[in-house]
XYZ file of N, CA and C in Angstrom:
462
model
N 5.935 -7.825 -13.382
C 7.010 -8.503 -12.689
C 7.103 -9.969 -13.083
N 6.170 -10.967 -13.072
C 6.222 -12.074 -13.623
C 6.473 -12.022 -14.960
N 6.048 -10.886 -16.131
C 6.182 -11.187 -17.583
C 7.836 -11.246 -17.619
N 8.165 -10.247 -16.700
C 9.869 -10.312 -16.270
C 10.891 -11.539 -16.342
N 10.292 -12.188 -15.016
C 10.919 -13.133 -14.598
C 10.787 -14.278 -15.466
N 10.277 -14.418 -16.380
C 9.765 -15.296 -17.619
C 10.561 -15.831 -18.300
N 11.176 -15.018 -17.924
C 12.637 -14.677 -19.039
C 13.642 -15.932 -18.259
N 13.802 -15.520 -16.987
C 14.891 -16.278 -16.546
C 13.883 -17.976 -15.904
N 12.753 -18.066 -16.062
C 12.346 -18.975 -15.262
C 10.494 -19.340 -16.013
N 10.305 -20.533 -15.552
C 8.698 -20.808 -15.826
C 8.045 -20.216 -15.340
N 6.680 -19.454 -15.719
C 5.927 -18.208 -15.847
C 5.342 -18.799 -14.170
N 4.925 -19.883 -13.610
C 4.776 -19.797 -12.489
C 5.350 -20.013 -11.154
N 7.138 -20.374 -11.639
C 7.763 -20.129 -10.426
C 8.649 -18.694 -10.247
N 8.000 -18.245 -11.632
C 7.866 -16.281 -11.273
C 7.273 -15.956 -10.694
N 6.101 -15.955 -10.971
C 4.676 -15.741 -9.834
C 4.895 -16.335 -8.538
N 5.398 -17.509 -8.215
C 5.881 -17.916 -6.898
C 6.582 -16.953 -6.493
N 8.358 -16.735 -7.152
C 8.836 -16.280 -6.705
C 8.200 -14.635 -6.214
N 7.577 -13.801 -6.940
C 6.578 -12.686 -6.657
C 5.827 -12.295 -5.402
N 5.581 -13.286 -5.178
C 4.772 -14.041 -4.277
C 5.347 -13.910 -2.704
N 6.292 -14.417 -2.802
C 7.592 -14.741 -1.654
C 8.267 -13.721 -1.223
N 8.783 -13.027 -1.926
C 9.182 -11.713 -2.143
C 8.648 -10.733 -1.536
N 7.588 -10.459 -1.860
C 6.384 -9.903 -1.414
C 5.789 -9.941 0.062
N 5.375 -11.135 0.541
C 5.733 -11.992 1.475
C 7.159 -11.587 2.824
N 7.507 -11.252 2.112
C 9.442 -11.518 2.707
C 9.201 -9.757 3.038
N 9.065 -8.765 2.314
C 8.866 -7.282 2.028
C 7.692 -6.975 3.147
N 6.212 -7.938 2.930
C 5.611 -7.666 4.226
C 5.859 -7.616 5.582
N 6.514 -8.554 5.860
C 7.259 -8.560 7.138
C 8.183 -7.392 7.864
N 8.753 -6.945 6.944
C 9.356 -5.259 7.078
C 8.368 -4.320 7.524
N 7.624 -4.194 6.218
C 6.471 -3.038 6.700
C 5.762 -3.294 7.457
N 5.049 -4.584 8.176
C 4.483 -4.636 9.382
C 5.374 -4.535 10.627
N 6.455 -4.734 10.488
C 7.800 -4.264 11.429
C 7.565 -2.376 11.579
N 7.374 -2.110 10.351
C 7.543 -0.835 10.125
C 6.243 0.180 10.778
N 4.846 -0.368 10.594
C 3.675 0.290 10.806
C 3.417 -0.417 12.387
N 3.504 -1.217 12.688
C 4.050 -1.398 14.070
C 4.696 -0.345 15.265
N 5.596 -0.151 14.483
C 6.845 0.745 15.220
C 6.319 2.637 14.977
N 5.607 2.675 13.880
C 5.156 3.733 13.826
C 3.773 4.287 15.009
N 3.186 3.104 14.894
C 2.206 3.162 15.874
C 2.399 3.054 17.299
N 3.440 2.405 17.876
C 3.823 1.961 18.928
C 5.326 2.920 19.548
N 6.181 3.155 18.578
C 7.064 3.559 19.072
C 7.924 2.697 19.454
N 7.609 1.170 19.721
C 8.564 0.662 20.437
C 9.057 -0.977 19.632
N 9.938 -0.916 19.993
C 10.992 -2.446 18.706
C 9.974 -3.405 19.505
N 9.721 -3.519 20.548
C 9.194 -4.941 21.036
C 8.135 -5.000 20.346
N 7.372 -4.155 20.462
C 6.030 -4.637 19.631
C 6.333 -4.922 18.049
N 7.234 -3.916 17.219
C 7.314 -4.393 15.560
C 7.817 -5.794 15.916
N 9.044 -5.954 16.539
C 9.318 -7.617 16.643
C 8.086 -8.652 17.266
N 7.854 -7.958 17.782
C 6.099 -9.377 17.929
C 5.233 -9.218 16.486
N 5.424 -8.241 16.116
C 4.373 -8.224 14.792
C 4.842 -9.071 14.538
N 6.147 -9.080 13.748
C 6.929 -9.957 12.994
C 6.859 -11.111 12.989
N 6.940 -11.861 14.343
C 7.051 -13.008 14.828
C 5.603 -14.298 14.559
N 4.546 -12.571 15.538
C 2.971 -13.733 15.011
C 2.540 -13.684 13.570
N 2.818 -12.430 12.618
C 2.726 -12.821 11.436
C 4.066 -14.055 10.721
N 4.755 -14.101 11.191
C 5.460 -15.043 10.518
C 5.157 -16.576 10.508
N 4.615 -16.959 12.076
C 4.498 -17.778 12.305
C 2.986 -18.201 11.800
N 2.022 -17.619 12.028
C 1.078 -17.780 11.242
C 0.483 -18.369 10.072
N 0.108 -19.697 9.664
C 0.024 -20.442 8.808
C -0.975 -19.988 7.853
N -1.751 -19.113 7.820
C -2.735 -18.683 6.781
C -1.535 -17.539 5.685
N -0.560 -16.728 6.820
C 0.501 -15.586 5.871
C 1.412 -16.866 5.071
N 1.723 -17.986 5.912
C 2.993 -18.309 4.878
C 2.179 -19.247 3.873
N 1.258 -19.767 3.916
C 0.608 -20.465 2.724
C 0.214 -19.379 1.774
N -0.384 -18.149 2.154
C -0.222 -17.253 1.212
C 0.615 -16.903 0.162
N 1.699 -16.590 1.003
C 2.861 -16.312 0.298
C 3.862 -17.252 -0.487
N 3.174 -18.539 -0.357
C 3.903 -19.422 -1.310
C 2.815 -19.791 -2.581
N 1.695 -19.546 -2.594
C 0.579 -19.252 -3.474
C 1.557 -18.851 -4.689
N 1.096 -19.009 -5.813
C 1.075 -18.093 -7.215
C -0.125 -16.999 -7.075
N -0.465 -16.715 -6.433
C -1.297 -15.309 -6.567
C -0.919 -14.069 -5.831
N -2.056 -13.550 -6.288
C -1.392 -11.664 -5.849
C -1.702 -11.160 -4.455
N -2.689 -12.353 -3.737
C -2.512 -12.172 -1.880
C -1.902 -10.968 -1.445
N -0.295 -11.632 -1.750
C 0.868 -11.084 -0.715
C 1.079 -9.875 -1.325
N 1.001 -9.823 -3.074
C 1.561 -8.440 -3.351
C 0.218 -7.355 -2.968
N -0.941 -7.449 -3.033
C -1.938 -6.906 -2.444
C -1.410 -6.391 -1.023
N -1.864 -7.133 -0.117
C -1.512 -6.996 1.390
C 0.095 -6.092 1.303
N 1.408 -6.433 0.548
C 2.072 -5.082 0.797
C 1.919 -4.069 0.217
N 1.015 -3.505 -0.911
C 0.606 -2.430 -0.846
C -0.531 -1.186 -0.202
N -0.826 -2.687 0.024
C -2.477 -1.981 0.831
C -1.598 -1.721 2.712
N -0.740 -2.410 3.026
C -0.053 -1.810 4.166
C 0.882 -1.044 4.347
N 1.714 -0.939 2.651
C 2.588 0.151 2.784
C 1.699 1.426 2.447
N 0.533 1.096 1.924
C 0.018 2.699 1.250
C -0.378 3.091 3.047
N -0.508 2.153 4.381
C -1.261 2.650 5.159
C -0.441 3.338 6.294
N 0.762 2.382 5.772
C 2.178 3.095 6.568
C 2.646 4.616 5.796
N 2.001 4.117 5.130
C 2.717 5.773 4.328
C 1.275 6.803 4.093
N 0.433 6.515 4.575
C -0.771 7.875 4.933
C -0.411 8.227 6.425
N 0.307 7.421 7.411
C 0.694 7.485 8.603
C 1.887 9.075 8.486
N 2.644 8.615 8.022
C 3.888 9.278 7.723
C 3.517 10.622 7.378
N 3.102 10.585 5.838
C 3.040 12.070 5.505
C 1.745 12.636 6.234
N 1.097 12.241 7.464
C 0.004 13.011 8.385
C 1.142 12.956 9.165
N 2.238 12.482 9.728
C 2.880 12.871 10.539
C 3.934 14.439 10.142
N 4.075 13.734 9.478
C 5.102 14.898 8.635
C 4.620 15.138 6.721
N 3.804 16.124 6.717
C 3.330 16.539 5.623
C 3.618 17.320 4.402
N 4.566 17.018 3.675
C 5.112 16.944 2.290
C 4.336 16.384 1.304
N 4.880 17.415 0.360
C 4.024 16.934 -1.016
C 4.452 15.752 -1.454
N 6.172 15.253 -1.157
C 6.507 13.867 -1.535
C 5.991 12.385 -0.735
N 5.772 12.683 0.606
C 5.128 11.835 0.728
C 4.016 11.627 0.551
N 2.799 12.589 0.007
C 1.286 12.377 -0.695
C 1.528 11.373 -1.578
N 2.581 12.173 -2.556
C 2.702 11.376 -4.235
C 3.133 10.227 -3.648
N 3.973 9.445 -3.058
C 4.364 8.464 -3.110
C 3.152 7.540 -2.264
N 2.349 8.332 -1.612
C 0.959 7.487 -1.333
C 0.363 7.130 -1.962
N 0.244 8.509 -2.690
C -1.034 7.923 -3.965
C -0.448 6.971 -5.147
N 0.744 6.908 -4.995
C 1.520 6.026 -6.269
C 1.399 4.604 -5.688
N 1.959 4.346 -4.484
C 1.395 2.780 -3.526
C 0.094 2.640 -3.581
N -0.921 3.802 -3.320
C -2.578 3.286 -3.796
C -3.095 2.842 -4.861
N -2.552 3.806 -5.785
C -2.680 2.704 -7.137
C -2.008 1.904 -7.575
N -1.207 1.397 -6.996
C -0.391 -0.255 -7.547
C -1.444 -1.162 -6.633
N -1.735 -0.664 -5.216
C -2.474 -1.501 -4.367
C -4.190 -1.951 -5.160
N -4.535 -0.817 -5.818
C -5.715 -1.109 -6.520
C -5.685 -1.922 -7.608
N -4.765 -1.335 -8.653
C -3.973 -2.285 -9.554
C -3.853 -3.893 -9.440
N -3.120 -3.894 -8.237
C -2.942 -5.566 -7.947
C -3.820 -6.236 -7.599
N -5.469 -5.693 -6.525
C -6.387 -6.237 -6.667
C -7.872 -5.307 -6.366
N -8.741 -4.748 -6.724
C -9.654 -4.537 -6.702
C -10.503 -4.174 -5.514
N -10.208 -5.288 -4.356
C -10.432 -4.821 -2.909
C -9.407 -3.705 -2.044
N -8.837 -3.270 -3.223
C -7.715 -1.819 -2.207
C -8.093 -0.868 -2.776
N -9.118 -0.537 -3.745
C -9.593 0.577 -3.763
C -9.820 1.659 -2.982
N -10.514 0.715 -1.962
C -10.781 1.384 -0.597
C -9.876 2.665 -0.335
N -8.458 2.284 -0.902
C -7.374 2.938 0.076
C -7.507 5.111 -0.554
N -8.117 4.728 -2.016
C -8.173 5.793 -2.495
C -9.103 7.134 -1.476
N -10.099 6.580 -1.624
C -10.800 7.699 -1.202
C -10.322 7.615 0.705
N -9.558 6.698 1.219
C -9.271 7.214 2.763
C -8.107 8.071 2.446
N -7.061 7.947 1.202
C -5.926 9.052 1.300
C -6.333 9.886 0.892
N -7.477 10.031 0.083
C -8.055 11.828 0.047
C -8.641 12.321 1.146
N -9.620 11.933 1.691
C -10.484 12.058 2.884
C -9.365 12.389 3.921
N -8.264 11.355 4.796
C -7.880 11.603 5.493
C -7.310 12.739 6.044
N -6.372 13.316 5.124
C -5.554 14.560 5.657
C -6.566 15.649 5.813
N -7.914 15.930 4.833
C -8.846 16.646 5.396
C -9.354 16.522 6.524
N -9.625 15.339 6.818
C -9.632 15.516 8.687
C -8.672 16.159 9.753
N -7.490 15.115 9.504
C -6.160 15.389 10.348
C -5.215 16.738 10.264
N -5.124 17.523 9.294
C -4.759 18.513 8.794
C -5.505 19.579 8.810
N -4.233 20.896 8.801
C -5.156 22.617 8.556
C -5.419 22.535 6.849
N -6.771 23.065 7.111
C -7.336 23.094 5.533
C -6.717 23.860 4.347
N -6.124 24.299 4.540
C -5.606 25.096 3.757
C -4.141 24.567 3.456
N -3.390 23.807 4.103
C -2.054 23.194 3.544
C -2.721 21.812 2.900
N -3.907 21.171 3.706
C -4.598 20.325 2.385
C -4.914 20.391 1.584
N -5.304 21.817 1.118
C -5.686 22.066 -0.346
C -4.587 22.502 -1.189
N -3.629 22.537 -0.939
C -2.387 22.849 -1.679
C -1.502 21.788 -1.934
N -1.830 20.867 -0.796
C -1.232 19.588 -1.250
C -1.584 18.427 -2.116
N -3.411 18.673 -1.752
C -3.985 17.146 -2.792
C -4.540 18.204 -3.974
N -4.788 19.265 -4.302
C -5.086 20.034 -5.295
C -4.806 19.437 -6.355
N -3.249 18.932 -7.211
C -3.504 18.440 -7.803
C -4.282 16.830 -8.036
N -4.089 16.050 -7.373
C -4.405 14.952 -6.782
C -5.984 15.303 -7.606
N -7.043 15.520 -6.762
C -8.091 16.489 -6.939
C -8.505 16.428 -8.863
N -7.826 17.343 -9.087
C -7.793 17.723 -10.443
C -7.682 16.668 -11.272
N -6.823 15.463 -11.108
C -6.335 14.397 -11.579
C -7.710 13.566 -11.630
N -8.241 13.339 -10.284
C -9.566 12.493 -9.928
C -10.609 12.836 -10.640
N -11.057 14.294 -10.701
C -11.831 14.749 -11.323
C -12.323 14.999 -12.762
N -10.853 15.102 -13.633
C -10.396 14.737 -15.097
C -10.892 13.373 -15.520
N -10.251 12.431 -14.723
C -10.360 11.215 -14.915
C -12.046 10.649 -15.002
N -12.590 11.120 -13.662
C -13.869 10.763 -13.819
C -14.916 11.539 -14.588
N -14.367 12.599 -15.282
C -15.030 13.189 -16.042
C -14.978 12.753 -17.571
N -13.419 12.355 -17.664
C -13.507 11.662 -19.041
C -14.071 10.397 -18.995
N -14.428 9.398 -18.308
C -15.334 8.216 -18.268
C -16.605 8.532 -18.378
N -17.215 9.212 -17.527
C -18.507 9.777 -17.697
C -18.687 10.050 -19.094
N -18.038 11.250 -19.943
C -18.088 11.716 -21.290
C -18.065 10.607 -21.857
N -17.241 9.264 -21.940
C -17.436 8.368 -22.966
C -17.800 7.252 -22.936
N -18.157 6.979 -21.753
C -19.776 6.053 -21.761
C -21.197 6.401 -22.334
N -21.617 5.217 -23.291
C -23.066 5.912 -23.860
C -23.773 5.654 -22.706
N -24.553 6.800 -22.975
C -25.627 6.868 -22.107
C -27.217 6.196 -22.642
């Protein structure tokens, strides 16, 4: 996204702008995982309000770093393990596991999020529509860590 904006602007009031954006996008989804949890507008609008006002989020988000884009993936991947345990489709898995790895991607401490979207629906879920749903998922993980293993010397 910044190699992007490069184009139209100096490489770090891309990253600002990234930043802000991001920032601006969090505020939604904590509106959003709020309301999922609660059910009710008053509480997403108080989210909104004490995160906005909050001087540690908006110095963040005017940062050149990846803070803010971190924090909205690591809360949309958490709003969206919410969702598809609410309502369980194979499209909302994939689009979890696709927010988990941008969230890991962007920084290193959202890893975490991987192994709670596998783990989770095995808890919350009948076993058997979980295994049909992360199966491939599964297969993917297992490939992957099998080809690292194979080509690391030992």
């Amino acid at each position: 996204l910044i190699g992007f904006g490069n184009f139209f602007m100096d490489g770090f009031e891309a990253a600002k702008l990234v930043s802000v954006i991001a920032g601006i996008l969090l505020l939604y989804i904590a509106y959003e995982f709020a309301m999922e949890l609660s059910h009710n507008r008053k509480v997403g609008l108080l989210t909104q309000f004490f995160l906005s006002i909050n001087p540690l989020y908006v110095l963040s988000s005017l940062q050149a770093e990846n803070h803010m884009l971190d924090s909205l993936f690591f809360v949309s991947g958490l709003l969206l393990l919410l969702k598809s345990l609410r309502e369980p489709t194979i499209k909302y898995f994939l689009i979890t596991g696709l927010i988990c790895g941008f969230a890991g991607l962007s920084r290193y401490t959202s890893y975490v999020l991987i192994p709670i979207a596998i783990v989770v629906p095995f808890i919350f879920l009948d076993f058997k529509k979980v295994t049909i749903l992360s199966a491939p998922c599964l297969v993917l993980v297992k490939s992957n860590t099998c080809s690292i293993l194979l080509s690391s010397k030992i």
